[in-house]
GROMACS .gro file of C-alpha atoms in nm:
model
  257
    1UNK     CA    1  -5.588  19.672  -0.735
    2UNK     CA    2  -5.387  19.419  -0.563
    3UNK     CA    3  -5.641  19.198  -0.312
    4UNK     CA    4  -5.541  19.024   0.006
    5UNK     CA    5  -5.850  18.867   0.017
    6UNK     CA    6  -6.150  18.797  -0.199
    7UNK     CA    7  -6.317  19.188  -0.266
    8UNK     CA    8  -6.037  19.314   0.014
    9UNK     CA    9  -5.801  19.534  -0.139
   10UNK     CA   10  -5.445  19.603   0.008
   11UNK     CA   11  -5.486  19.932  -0.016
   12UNK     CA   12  -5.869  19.920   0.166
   13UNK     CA   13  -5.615  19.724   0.441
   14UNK     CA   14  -5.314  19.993   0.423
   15UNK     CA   15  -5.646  20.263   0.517
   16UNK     CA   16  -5.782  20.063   0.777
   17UNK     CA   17  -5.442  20.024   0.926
   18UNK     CA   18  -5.320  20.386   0.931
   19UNK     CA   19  -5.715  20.451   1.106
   20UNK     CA   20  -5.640  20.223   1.363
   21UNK     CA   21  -5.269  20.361   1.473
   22UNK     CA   22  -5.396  20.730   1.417
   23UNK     CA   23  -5.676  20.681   1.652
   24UNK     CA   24  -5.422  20.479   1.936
   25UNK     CA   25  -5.160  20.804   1.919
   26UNK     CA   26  -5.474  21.083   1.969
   27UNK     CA   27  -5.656  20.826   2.262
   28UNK     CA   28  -5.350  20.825   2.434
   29UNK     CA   29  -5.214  21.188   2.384
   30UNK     CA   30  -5.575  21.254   2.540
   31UNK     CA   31  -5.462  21.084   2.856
   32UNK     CA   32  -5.083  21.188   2.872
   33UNK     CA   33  -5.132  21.334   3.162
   34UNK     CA   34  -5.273  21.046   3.358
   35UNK     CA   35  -4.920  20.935   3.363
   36UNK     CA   36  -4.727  21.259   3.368
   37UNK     CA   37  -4.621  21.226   3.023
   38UNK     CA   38  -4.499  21.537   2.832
   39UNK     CA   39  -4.247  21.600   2.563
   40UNK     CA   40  -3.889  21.782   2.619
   41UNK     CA   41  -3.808  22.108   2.414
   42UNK     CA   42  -3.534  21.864   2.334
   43UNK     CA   43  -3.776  21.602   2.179
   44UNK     CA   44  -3.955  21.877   2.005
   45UNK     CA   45  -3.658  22.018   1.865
   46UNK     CA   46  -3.534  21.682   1.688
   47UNK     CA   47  -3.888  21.664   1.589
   48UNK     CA   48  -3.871  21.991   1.449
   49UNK     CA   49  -3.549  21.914   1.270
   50UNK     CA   50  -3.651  21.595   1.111
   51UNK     CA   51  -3.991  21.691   0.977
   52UNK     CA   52  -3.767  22.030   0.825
   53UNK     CA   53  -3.497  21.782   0.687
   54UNK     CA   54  -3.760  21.605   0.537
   55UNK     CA   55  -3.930  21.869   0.302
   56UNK     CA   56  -3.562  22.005   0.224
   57UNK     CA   57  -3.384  21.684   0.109
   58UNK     CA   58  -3.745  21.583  -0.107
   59UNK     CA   59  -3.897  21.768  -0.402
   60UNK     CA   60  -4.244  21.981  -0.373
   61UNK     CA   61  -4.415  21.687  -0.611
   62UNK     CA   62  -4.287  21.371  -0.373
   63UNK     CA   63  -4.385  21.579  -0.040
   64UNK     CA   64  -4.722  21.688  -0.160
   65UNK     CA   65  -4.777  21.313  -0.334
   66UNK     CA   66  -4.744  21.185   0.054
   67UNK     CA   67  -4.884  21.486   0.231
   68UNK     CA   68  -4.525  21.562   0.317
   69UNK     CA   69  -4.632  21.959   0.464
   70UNK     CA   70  -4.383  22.016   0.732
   71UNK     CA   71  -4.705  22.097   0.983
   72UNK     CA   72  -4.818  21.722   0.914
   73UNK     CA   73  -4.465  21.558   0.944
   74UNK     CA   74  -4.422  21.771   1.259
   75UNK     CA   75  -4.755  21.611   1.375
   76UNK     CA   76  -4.715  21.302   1.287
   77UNK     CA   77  -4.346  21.268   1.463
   78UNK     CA   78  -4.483  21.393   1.774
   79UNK     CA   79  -4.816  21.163   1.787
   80UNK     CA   80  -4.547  20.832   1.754
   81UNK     CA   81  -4.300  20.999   1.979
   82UNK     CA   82  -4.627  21.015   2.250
   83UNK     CA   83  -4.746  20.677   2.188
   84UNK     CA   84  -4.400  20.511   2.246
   85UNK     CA   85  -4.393  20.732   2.585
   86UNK     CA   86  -4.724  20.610   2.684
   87UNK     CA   87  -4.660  20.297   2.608
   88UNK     CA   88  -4.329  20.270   2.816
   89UNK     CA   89  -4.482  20.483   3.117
   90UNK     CA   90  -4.844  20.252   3.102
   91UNK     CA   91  -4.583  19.927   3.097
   92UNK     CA   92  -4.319  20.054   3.358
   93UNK     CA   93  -4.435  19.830   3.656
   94UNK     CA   94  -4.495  19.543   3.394
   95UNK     CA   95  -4.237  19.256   3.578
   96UNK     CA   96  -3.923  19.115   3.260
   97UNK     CA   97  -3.803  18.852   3.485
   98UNK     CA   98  -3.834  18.523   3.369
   99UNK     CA   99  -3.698  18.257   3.490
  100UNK     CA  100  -3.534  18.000   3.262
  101UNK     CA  101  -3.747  17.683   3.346
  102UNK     CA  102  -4.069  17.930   3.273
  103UNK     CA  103  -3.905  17.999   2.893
  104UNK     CA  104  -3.685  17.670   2.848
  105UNK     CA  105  -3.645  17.593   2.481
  106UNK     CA  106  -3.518  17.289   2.312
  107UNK     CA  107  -3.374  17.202   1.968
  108UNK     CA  108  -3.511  16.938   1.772
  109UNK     CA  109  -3.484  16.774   1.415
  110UNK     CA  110  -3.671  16.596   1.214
  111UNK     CA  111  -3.691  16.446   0.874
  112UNK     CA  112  -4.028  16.306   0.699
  113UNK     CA  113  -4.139  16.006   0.475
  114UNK     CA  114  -4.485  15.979   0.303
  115UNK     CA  115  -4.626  15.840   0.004
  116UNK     CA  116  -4.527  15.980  -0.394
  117UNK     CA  117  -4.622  15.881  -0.730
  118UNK     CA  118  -4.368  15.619  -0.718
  119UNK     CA  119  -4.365  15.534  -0.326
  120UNK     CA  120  -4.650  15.405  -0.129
  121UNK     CA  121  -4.751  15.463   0.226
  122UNK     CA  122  -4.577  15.152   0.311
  123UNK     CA  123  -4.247  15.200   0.145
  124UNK     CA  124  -4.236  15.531   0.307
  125UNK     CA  125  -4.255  15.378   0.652
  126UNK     CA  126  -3.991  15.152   0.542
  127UNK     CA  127  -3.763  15.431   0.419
  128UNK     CA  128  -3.824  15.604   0.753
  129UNK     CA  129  -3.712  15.278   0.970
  130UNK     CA  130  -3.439  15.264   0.776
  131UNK     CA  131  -3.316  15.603   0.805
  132UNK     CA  132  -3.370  15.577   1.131
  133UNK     CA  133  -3.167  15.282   1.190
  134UNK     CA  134  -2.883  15.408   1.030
  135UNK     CA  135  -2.898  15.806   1.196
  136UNK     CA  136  -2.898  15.589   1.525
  137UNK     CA  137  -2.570  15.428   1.398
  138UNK     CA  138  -2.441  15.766   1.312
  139UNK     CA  139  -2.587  15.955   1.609
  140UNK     CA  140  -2.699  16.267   1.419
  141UNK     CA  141  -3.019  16.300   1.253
  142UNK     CA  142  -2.877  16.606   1.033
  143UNK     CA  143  -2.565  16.516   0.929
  144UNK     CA  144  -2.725  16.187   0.767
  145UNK     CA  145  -2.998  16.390   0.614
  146UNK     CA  146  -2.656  16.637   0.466
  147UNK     CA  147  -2.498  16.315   0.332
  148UNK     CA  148  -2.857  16.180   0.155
  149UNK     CA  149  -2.918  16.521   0.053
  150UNK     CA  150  -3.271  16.484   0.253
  151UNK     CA  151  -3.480  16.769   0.365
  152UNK     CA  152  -3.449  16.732   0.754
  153UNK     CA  153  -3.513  17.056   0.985
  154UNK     CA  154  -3.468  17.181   1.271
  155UNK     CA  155  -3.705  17.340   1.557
  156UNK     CA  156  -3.666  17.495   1.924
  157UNK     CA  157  -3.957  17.425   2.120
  158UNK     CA  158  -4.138  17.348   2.413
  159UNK     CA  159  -4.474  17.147   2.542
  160UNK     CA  160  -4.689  17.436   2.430
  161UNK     CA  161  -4.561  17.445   2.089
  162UNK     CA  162  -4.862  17.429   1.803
  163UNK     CA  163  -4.596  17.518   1.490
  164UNK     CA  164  -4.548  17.188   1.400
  165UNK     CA  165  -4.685  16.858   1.441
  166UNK     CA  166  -4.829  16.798   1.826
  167UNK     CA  167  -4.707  16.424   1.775
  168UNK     CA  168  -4.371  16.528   1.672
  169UNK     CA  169  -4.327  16.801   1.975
  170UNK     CA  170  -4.467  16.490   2.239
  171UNK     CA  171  -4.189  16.277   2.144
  172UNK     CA  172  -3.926  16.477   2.123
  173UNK     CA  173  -4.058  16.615   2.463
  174UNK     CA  174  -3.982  16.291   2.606
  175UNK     CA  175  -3.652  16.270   2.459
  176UNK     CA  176  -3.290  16.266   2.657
  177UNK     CA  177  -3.004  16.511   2.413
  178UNK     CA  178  -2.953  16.304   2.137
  179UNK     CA  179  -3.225  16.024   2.157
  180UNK     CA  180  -3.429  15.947   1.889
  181UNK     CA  181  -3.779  15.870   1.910
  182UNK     CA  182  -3.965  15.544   1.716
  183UNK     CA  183  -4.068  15.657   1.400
  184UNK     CA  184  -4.330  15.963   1.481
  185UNK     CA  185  -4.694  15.921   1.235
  186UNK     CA  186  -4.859  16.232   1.156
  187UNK     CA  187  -5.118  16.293   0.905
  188UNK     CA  188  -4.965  16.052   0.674
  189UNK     CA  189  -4.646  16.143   0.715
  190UNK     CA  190  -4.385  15.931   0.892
  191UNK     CA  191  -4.111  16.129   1.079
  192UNK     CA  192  -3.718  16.042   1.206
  193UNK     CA  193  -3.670  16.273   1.537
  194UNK     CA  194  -3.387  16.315   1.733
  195UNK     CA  195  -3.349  16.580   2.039
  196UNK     CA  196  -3.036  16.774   1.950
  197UNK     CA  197  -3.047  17.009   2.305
  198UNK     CA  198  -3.229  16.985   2.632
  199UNK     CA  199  -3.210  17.363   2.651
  200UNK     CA  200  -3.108  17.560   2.392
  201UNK     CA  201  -3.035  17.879   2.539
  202UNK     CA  202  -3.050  18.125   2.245
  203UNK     CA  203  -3.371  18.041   2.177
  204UNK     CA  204  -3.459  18.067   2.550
  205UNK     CA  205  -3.358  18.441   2.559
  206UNK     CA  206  -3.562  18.510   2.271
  207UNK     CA  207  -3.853  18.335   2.461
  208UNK     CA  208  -3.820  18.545   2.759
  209UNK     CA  209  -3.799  18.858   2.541
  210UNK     CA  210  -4.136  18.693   2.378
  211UNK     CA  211  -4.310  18.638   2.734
  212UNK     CA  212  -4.245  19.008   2.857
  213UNK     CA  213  -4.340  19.151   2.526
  214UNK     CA  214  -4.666  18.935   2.568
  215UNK     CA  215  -4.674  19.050   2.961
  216UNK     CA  216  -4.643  19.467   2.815
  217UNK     CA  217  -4.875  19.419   2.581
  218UNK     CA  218  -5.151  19.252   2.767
  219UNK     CA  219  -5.114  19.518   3.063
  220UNK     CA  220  -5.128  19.802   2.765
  221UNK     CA  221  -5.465  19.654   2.635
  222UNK     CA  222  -5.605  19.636   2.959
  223UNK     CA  223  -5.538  19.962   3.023
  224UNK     CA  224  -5.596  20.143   2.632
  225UNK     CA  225  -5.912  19.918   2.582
  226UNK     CA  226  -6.150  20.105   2.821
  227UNK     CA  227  -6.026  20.467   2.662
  228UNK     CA  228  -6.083  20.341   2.343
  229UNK     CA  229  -6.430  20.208   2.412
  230UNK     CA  230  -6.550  20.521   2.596
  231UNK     CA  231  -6.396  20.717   2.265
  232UNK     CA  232  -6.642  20.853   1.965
  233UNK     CA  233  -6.426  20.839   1.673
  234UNK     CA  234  -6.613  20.993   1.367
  235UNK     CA  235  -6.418  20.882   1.035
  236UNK     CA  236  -6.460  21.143   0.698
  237UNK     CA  237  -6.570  20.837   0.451
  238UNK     CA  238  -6.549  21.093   0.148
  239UNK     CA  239  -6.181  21.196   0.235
  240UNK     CA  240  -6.066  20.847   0.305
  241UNK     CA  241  -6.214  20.737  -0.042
  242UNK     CA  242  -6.035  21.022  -0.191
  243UNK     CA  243  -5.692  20.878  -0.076
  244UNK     CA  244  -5.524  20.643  -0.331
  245UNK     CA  245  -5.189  20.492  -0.244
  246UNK     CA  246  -5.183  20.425  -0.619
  247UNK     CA  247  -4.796  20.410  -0.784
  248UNK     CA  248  -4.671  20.492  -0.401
  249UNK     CA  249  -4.318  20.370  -0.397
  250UNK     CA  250  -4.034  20.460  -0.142
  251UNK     CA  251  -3.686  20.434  -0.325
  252UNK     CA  252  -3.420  20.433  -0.024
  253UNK     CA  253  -3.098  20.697  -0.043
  254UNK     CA  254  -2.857  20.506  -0.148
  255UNK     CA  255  -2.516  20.628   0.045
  256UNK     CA  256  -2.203  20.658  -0.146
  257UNK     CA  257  -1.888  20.541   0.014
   0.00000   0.00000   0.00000
């Protein structure tokens, strides 16, 4: 069995996680009507359709090898089709503006020099001055690093940013569009950085999406955490041990054109 951990199975993980959401979709169907939540007899008739679809387009072996009984695929549809409900109706008053100095991104690059079998720590400060000297010359950090067929990257960030190196993100911070910083130390590690955008505005929009998604998501806790505290979930051990996701595959229909 394959282990994620030491003695911590994926499958013991796969269990644990199916537990978890199973328990979220019955908690909250308990309290659908604390928010006026129901299902349409449209809803429940896609439901219906899917979970038949299902058993028809799949042999009785691969439906009864993942508990594919048209009752249980019915069930199952409806529980996620109630959770995303609840969810929406427990996050409907949850504010998605933000503004763009609250999510501002910008777009660095970088490119590092440390010590090899055949460099020392020295030389690779060296090598980084120099580099540095010339992408000032040339103006762009990543085009150099094309040309020398170096390993440079690039990064959107902003002050909060723990992904990479804090010394790398506080001088780039400082940075005008298209300055370079003096050469950046980091754990060993000497670094070229240039600021390639004040605000970088695709990444900004996908920070905003990030800050309301954190915004729903901390207003759903605050809300699910007391229900789920004040819940007695009693878990069949035997049954669970019985289940083994053993040689489970999914092979996906492949369409012909």
């Amino acid at each position: 069995k394959t282990e994620i951990s030491d003695g911590y199975t994926f499958e013991e993980n796969e269990k644990e996680s199916t537990i978890s959401a199973m328990t979220q979709m019955y908690i909250l169907e308990d309290h659908m009507s604390e928010y006026d939540v129901t299902l349409t007899e449209e809803e429940l008739a896609k439901i219906e359709k899917a979970a038949t679809d299902f058993v028809a387009e799949n042999t009785e072996e691969a439906s009864k090898l993942v508990s594919g009984d048209v009752e249980i695929i019915k069930e199952v549809l409806k529980m996620c089709k109630i959770s995303v409900k609840m969810f929406d109706a427990i996050v409907a008053d949850v504010s998605t503006e933000v503004s763009d100095e609250e999510a501002a991104q910008k777009r660095l690059a970088y490119l590092g020099f440390t010590e090899t079998d055949n460099v020392t720590l020295e030389m690779a400060k060296e090598e980084a001055e120099l580099f540095l000297k010339d992408a000032k010359e040339k103006g762009d950090l990543l085009k150099l690093a094309e040309e020398q067929q170096a390993p440079a990257h690039e990064y959107t960030f902003d002050s909060k940013t723990t992904d990479i190196s804090k010394e790398i993100v506080e001088a780039a911070d400082k940075l005008k569009e298209g300055e370079f910083a003096e050469i950046v130390e980091s754990n060993g590690i000497y670094y070229v950085v240039q600021l390639i955008s004040e605000f970088d505005k695709e990444a900004t929009e996908a920070k905003k999406a990030e800050i309301v998604s954190t915004r729903q998501n901390d207003e759903f806790q605050k809300v699910y955490e007391p229900w789920q505290k004040a819940t007695t979930i009693v878990i069949d051990d035997k049954v669970v041990a019985d289940i083994s996701l053993h040689g489970l595959k999914v092979t996906p229909k492949k369409e012909e054109k």
